[in-house]
CSV table of N, CA and C in Angstrom, one decimal:
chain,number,residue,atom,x,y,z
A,1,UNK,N,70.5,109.0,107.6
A,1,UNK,CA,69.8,108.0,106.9
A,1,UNK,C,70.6,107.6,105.6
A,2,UNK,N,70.9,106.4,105.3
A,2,UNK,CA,71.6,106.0,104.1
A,2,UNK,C,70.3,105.3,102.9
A,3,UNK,N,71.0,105.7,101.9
A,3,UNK,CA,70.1,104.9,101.2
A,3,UNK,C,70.5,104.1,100.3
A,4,UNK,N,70.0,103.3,99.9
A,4,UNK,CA,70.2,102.0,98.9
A,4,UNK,C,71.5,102.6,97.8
A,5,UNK,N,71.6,103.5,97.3
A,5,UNK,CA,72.3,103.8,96.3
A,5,UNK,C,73.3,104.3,96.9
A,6,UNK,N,73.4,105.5,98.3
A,6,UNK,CA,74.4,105.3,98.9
A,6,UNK,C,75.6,103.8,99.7
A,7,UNK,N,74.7,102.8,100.2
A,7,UNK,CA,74.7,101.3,100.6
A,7,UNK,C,75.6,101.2,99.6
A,8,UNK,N,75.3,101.1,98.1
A,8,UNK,CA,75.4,100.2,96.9
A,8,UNK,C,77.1,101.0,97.0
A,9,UNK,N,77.6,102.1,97.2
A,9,UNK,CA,78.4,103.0,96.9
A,9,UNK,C,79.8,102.3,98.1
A,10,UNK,N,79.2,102.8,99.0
A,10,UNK,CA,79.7,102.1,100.6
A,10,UNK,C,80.6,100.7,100.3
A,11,UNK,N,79.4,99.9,99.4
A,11,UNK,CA,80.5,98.8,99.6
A,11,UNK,C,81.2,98.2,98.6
A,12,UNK,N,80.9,99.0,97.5
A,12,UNK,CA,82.4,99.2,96.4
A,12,UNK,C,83.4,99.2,97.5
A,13,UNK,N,83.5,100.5,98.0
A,13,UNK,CA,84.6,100.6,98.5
A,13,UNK,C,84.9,100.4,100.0
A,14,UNK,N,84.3,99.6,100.5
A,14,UNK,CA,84.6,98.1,101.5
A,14,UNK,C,85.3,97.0,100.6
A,15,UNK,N,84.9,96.7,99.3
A,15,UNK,CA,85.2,95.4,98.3
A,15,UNK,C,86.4,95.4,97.8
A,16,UNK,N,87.1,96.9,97.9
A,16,UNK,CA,88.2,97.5,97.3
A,16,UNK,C,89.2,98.0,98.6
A,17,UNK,N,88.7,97.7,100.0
A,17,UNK,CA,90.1,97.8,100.7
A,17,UNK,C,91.2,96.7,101.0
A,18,UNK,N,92.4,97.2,101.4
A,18,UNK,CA,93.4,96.5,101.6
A,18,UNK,C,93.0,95.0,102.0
A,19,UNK,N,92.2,95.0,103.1
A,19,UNK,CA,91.8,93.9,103.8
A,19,UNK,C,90.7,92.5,103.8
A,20,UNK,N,90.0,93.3,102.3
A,20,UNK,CA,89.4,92.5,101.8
A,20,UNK,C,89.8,92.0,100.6
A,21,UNK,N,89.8,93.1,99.2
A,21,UNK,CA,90.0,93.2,97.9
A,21,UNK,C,89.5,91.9,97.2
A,22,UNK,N,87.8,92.1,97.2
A,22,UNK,CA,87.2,91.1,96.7
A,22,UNK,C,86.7,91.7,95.5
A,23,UNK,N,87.7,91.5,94.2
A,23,UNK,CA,87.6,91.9,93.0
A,23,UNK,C,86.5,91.5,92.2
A,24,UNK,N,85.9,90.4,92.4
A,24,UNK,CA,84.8,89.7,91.6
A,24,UNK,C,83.8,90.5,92.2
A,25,UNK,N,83.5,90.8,93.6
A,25,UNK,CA,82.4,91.2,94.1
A,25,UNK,C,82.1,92.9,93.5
A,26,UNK,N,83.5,93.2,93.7
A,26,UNK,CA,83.5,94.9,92.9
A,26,UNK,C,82.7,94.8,91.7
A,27,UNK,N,83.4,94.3,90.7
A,27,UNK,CA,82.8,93.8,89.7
A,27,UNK,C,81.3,93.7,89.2
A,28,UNK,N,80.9,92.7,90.4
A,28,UNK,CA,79.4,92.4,90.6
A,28,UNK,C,78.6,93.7,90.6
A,29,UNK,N,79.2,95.0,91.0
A,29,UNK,CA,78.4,96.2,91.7
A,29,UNK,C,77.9,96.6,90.3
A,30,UNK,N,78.3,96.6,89.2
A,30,UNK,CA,78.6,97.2,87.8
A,30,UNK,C,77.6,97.0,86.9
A,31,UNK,N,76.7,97.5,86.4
A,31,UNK,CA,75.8,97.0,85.2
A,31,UNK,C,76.8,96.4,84.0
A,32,UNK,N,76.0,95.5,82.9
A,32,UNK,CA,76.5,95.1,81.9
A,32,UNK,C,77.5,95.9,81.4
A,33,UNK,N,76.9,96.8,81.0
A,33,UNK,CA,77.7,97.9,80.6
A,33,UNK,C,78.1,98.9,81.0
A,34,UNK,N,78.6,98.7,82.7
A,34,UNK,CA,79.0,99.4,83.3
A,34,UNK,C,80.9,99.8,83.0
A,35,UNK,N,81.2,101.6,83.5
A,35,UNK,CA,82.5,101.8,82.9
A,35,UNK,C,82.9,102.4,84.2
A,36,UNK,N,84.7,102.5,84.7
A,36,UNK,CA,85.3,102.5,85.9
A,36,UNK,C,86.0,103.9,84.8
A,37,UNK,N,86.2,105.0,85.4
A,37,UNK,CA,86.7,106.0,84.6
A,37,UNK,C,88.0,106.5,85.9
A,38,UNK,N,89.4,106.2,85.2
A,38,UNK,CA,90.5,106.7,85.9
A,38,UNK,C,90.5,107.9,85.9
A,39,UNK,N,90.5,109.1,86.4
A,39,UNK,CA,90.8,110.3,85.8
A,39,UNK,C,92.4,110.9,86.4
A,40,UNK,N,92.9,111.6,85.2
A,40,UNK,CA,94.5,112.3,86.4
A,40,UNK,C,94.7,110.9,86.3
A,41,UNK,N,95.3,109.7,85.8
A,41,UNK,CA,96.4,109.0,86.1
A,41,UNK,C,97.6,109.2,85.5
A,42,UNK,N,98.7,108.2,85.8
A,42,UNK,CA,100.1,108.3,85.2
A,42,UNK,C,100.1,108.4,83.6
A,43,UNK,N,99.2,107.7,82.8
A,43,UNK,CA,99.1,108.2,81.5
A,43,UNK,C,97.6,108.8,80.6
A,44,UNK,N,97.3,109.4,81.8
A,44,UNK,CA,95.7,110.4,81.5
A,44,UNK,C,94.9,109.8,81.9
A,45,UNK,N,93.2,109.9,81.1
A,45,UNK,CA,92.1,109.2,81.6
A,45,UNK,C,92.6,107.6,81.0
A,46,UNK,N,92.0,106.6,81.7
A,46,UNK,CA,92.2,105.3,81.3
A,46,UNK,C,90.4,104.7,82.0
A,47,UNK,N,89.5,103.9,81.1
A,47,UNK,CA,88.3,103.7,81.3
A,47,UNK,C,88.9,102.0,81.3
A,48,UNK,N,87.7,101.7,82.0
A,48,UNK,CA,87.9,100.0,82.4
A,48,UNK,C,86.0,99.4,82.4
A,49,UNK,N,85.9,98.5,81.4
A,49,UNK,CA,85.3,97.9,81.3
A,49,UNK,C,85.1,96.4,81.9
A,50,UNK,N,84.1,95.7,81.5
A,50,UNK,CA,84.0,93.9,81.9
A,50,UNK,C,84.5,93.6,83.4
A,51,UNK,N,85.6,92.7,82.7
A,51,UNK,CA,86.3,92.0,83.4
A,51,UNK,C,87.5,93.0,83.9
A,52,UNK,N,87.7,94.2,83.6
A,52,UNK,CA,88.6,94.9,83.5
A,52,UNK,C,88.4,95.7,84.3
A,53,UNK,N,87.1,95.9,85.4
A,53,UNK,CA,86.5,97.1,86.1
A,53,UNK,C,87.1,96.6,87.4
A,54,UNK,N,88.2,95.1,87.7
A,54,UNK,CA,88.7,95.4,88.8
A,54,UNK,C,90.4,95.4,88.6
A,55,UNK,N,90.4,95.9,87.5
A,55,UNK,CA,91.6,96.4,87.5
A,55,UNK,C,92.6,97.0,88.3
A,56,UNK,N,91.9,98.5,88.6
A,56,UNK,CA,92.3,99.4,89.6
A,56,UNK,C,92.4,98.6,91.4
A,57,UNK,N,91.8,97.7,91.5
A,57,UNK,CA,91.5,96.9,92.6
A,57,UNK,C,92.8,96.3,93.0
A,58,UNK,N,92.8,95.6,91.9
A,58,UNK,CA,94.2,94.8,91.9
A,58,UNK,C,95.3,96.0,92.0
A,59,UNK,N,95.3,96.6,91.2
A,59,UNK,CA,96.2,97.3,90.8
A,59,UNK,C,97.1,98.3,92.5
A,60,UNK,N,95.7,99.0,93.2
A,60,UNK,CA,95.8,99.5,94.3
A,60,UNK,C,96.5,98.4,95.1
A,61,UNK,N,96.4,97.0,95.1
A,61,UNK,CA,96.3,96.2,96.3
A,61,UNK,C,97.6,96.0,96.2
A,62,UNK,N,98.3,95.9,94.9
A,62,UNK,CA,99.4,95.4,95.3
A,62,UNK,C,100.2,96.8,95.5
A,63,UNK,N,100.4,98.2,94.8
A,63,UNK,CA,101.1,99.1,94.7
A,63,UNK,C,100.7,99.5,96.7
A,64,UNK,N,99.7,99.5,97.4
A,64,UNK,CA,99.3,99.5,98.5
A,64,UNK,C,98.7,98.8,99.6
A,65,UNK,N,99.3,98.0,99.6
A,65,UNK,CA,98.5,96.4,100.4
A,65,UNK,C,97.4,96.7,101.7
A,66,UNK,N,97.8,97.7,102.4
A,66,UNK,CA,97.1,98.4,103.3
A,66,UNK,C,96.2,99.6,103.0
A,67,UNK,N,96.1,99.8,101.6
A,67,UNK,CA,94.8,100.6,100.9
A,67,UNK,C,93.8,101.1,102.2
A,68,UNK,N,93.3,101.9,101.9
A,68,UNK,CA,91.8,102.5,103.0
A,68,UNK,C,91.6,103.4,102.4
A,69,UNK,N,90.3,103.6,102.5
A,69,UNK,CA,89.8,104.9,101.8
A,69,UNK,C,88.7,105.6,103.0
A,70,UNK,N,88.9,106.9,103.2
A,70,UNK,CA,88.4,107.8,104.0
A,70,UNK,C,87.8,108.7,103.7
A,71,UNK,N,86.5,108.5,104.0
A,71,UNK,CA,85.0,109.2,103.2
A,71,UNK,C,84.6,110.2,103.8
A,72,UNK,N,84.9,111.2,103.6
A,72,UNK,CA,85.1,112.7,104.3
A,72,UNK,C,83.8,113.5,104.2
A,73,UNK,N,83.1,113.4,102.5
A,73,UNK,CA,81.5,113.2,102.8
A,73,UNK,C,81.3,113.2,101.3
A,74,UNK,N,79.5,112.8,101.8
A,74,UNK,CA,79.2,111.8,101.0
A,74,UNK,C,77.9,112.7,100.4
A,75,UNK,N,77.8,112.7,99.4
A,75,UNK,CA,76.9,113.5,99.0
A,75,UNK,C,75.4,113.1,98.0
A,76,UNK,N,74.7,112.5,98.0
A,76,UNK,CA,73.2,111.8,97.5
A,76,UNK,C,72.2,112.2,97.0
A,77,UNK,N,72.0,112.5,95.2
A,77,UNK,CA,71.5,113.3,95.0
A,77,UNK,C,70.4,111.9,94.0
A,78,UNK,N,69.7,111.5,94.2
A,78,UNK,CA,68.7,110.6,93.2
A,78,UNK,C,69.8,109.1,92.9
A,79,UNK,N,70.2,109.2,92.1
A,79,UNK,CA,71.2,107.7,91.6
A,79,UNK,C,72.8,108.7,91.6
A,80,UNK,N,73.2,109.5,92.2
A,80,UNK,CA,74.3,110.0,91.7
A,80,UNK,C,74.9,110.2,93.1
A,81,UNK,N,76.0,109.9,93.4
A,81,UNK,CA,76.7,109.8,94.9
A,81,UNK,C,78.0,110.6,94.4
A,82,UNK,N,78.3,111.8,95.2
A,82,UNK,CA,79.9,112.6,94.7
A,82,UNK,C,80.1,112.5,96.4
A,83,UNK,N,81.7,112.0,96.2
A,83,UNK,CA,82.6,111.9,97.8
A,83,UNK,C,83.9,112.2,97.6
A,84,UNK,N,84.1,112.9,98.4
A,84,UNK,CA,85.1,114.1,99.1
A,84,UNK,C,86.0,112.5,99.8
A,85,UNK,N,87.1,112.3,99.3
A,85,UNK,CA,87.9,111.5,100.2
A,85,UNK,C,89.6,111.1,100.3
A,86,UNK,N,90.4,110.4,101.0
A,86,UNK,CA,91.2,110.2,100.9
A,86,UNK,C,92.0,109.0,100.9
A,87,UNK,N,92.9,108.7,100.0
A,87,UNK,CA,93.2,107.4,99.5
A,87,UNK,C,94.1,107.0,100.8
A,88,UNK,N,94.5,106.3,101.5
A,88,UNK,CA,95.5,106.0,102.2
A,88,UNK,C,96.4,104.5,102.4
A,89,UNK,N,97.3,104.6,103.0
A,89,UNK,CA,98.3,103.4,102.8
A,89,UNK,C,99.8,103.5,102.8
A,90,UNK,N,100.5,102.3,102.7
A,90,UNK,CA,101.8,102.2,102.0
A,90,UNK,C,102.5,101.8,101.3
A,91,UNK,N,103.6,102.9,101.1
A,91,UNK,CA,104.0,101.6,99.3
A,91,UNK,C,104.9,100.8,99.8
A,92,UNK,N,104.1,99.7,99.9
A,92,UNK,CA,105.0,98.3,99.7
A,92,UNK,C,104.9,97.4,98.1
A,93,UNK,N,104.4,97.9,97.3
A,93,UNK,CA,104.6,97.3,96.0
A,93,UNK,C,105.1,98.1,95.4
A,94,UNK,N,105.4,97.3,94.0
A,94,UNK,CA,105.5,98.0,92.8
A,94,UNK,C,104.6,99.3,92.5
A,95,UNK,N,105.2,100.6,91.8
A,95,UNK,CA,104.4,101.8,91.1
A,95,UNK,C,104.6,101.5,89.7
A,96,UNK,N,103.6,100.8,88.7
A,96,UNK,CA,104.0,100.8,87.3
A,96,UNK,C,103.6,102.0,86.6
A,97,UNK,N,104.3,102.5,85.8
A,97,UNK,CA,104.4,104.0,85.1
A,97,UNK,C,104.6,103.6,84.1
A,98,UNK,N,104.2,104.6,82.8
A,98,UNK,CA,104.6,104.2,81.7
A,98,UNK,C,106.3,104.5,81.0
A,99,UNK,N,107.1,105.0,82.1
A,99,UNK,CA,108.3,104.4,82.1
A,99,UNK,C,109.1,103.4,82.3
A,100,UNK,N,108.2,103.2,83.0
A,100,UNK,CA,109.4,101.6,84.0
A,100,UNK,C,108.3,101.6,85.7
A,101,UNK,N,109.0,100.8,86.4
A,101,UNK,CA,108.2,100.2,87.7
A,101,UNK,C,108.8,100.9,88.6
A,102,UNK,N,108.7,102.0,89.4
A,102,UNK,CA,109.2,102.7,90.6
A,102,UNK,C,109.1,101.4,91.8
A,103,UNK,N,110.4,101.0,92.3
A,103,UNK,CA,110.2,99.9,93.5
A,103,UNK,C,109.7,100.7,94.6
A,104,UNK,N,109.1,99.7,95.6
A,104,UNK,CA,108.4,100.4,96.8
A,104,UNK,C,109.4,100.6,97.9
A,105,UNK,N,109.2,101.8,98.3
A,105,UNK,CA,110.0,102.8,99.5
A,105,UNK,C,109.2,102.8,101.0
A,106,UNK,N,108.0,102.1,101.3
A,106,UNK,CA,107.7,102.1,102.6
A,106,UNK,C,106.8,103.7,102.6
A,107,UNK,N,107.5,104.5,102.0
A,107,UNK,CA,106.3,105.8,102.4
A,107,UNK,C,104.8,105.3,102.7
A,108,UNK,N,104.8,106.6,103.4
A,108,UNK,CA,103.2,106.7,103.9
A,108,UNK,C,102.6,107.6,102.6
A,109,UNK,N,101.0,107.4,102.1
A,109,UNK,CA,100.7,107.8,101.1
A,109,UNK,C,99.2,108.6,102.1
A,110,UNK,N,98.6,109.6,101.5
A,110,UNK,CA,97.4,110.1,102.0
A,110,UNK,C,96.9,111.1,101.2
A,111,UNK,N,96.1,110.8,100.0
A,111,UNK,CA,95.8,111.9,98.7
A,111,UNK,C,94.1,112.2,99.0
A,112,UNK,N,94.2,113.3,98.7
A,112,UNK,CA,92.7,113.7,98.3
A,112,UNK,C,92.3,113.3,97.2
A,113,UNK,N,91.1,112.6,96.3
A,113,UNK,CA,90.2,111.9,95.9
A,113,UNK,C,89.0,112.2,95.8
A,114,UNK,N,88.5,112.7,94.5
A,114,UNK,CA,86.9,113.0,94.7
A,114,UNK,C,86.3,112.1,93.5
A,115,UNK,N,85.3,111.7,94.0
A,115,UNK,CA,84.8,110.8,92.9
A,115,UNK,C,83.5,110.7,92.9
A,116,UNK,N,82.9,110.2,91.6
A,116,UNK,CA,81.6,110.5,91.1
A,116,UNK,C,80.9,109.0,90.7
A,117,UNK,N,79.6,108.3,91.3
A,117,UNK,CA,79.6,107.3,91.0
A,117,UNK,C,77.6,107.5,90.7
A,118,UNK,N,77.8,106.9,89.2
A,118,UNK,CA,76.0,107.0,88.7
A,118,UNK,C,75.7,105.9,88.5
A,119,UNK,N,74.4,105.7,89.0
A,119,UNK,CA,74.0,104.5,89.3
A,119,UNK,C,72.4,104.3,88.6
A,120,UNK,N,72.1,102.7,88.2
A,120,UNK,CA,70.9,102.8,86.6
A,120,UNK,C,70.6,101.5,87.5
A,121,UNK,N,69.6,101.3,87.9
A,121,UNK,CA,68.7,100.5,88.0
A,121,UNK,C,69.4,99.5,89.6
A,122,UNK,N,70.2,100.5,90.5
A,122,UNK,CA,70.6,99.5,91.7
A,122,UNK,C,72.1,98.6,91.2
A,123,UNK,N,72.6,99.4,90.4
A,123,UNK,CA,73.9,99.1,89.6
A,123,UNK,C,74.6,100.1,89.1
A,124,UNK,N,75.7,99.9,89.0
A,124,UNK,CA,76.7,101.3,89.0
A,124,UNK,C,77.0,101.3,87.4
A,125,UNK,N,76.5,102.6,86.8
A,125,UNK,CA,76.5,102.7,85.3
A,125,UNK,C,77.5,103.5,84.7
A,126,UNK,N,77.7,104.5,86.2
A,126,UNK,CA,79.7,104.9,85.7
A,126,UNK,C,80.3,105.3,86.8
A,127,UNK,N,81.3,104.9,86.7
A,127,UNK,CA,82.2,105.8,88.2
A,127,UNK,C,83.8,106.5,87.4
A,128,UNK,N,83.3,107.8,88.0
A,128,UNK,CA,84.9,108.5,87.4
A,128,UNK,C,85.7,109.2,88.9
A,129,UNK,N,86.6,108.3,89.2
A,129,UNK,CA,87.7,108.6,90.1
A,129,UNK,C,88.7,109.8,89.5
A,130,UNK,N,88.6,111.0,90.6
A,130,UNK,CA,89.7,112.1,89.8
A,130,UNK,C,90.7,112.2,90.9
A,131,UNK,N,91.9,111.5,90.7
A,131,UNK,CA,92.5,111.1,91.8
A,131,UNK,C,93.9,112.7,91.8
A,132,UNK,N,94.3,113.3,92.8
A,132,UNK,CA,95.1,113.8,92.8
A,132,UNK,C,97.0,114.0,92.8
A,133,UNK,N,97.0,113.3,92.0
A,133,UNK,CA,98.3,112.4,91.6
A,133,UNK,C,99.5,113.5,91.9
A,134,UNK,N,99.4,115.0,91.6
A,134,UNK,CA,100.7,115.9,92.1
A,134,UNK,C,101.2,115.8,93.5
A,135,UNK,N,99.7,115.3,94.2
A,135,UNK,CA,100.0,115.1,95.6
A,135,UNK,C,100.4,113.7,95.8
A,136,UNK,N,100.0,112.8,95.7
A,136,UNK,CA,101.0,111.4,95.5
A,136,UNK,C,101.8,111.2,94.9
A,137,UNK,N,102.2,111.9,94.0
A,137,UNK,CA,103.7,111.9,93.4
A,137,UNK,C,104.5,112.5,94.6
A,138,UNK,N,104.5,113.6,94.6
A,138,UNK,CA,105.3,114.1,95.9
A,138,UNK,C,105.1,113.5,97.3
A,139,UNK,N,104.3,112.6,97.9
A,139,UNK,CA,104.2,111.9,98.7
A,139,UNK,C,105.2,110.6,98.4
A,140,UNK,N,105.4,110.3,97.3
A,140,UNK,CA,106.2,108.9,97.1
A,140,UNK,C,107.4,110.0,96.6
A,141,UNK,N,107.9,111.0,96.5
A,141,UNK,CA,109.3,111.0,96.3
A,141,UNK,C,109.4,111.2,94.6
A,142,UNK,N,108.1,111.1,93.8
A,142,UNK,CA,108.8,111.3,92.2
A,142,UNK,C,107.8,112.2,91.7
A,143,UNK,N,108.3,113.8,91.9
A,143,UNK,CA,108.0,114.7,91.3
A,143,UNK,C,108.4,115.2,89.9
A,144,UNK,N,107.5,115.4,89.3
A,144,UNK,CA,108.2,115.3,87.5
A,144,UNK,C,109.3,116.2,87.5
A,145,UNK,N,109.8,116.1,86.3
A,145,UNK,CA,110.9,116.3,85.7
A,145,UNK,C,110.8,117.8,85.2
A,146,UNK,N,110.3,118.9,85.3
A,146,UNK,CA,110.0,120.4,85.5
A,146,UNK,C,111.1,121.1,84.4
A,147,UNK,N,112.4,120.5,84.9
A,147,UNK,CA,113.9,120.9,83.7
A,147,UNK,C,113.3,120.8,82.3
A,148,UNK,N,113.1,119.2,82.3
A,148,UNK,CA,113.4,118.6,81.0
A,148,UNK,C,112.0,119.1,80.1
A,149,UNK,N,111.0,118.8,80.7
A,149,UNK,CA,109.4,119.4,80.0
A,149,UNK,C,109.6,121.2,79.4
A,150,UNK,N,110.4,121.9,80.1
A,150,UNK,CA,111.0,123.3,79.9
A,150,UNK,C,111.8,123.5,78.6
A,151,UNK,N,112.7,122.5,78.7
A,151,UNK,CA,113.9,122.7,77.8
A,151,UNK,C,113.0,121.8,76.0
A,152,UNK,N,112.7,120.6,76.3
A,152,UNK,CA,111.8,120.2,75.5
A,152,UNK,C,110.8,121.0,74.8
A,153,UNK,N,110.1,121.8,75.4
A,153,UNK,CA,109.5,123.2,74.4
A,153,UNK,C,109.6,124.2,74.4
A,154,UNK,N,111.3,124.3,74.7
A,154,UNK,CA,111.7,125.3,73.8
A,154,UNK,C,111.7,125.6,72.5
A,155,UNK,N,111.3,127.2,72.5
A,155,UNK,CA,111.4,127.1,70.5
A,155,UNK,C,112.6,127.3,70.6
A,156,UNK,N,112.8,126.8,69.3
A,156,UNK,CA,113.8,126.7,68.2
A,156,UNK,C,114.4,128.1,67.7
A,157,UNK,N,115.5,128.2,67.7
A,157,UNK,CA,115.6,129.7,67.4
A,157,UNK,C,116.5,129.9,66.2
């Protein structure tokens, strides 16, 4: 049996696949003061507000034009939905980092993803994505830099 707040959860992320990516409508899911919480990204947590809650939308569609997400399970406790899942796709865009733009290599991508979405009155009042980025990193070919973070805190002698 699904329920309304599961439903409401479901089609976020229908709104946010490759094949649709209807950013306004994501949007729409969100109370006034509803907040999109990145967790584990390329430069730590990053929270998204307004107009800014389809950020990640955009952001997925183009780094992964073929985006999907695969809901492995789904868990429904009152207004609070936790899902077990995995991001999928390929990089055919741009990866922007806060170094520079990794060009796209065609890899196949397939990360584990658990995410938490709480929901106030039949509207989404926070969602925090904790995406597993060691595993997408090494799926795209750019695993950090292990040397340099080593040598960098070294003490001083």
């Amino acid at each position: 049996m699904t329920t309304d707040t599961e439903a409401l959860v479901r089609r976020a992320y229908h709104l946010a696949e490759g094949d649709v990516l209807d950013v306004q409508g994501f949007i729409d899911l969100f109370a006034e003061d509803g907040v999109f919480n990145g967790i584990g990204g390329v430069s730590g947590q990053e929270s998204y507000r307004g107009e800014q809650l389809g950020d990640v939308v955009v952001f997925m569609g183009k780094f992964l034009p073929d985006v999907h997400r695969e809901l492995h399970r789904v868990n429904v406790l009152g207004d609070v939905v936790a899902i077990e899942l995995s991001i999928r796709g390929t990089f055919l865009g741009p990866f922007e980092t806060p170094a520079g733009v990794i060009q796209p290599t065609g890899a196949k991508v397939d990360f584990p993803t658990a995410d938490f979405w709480y929901l106030r009155n039949g509207k989404v009042e926070v969602f925090d994505c904790h995406i597993a980025f060691t595993t997408l990193f090494a799926q795209l070919g750019i695993l950090p830099d292990y040397a340099s973070a080593v040598a960098a805190s070294a003490p001083e002698r």
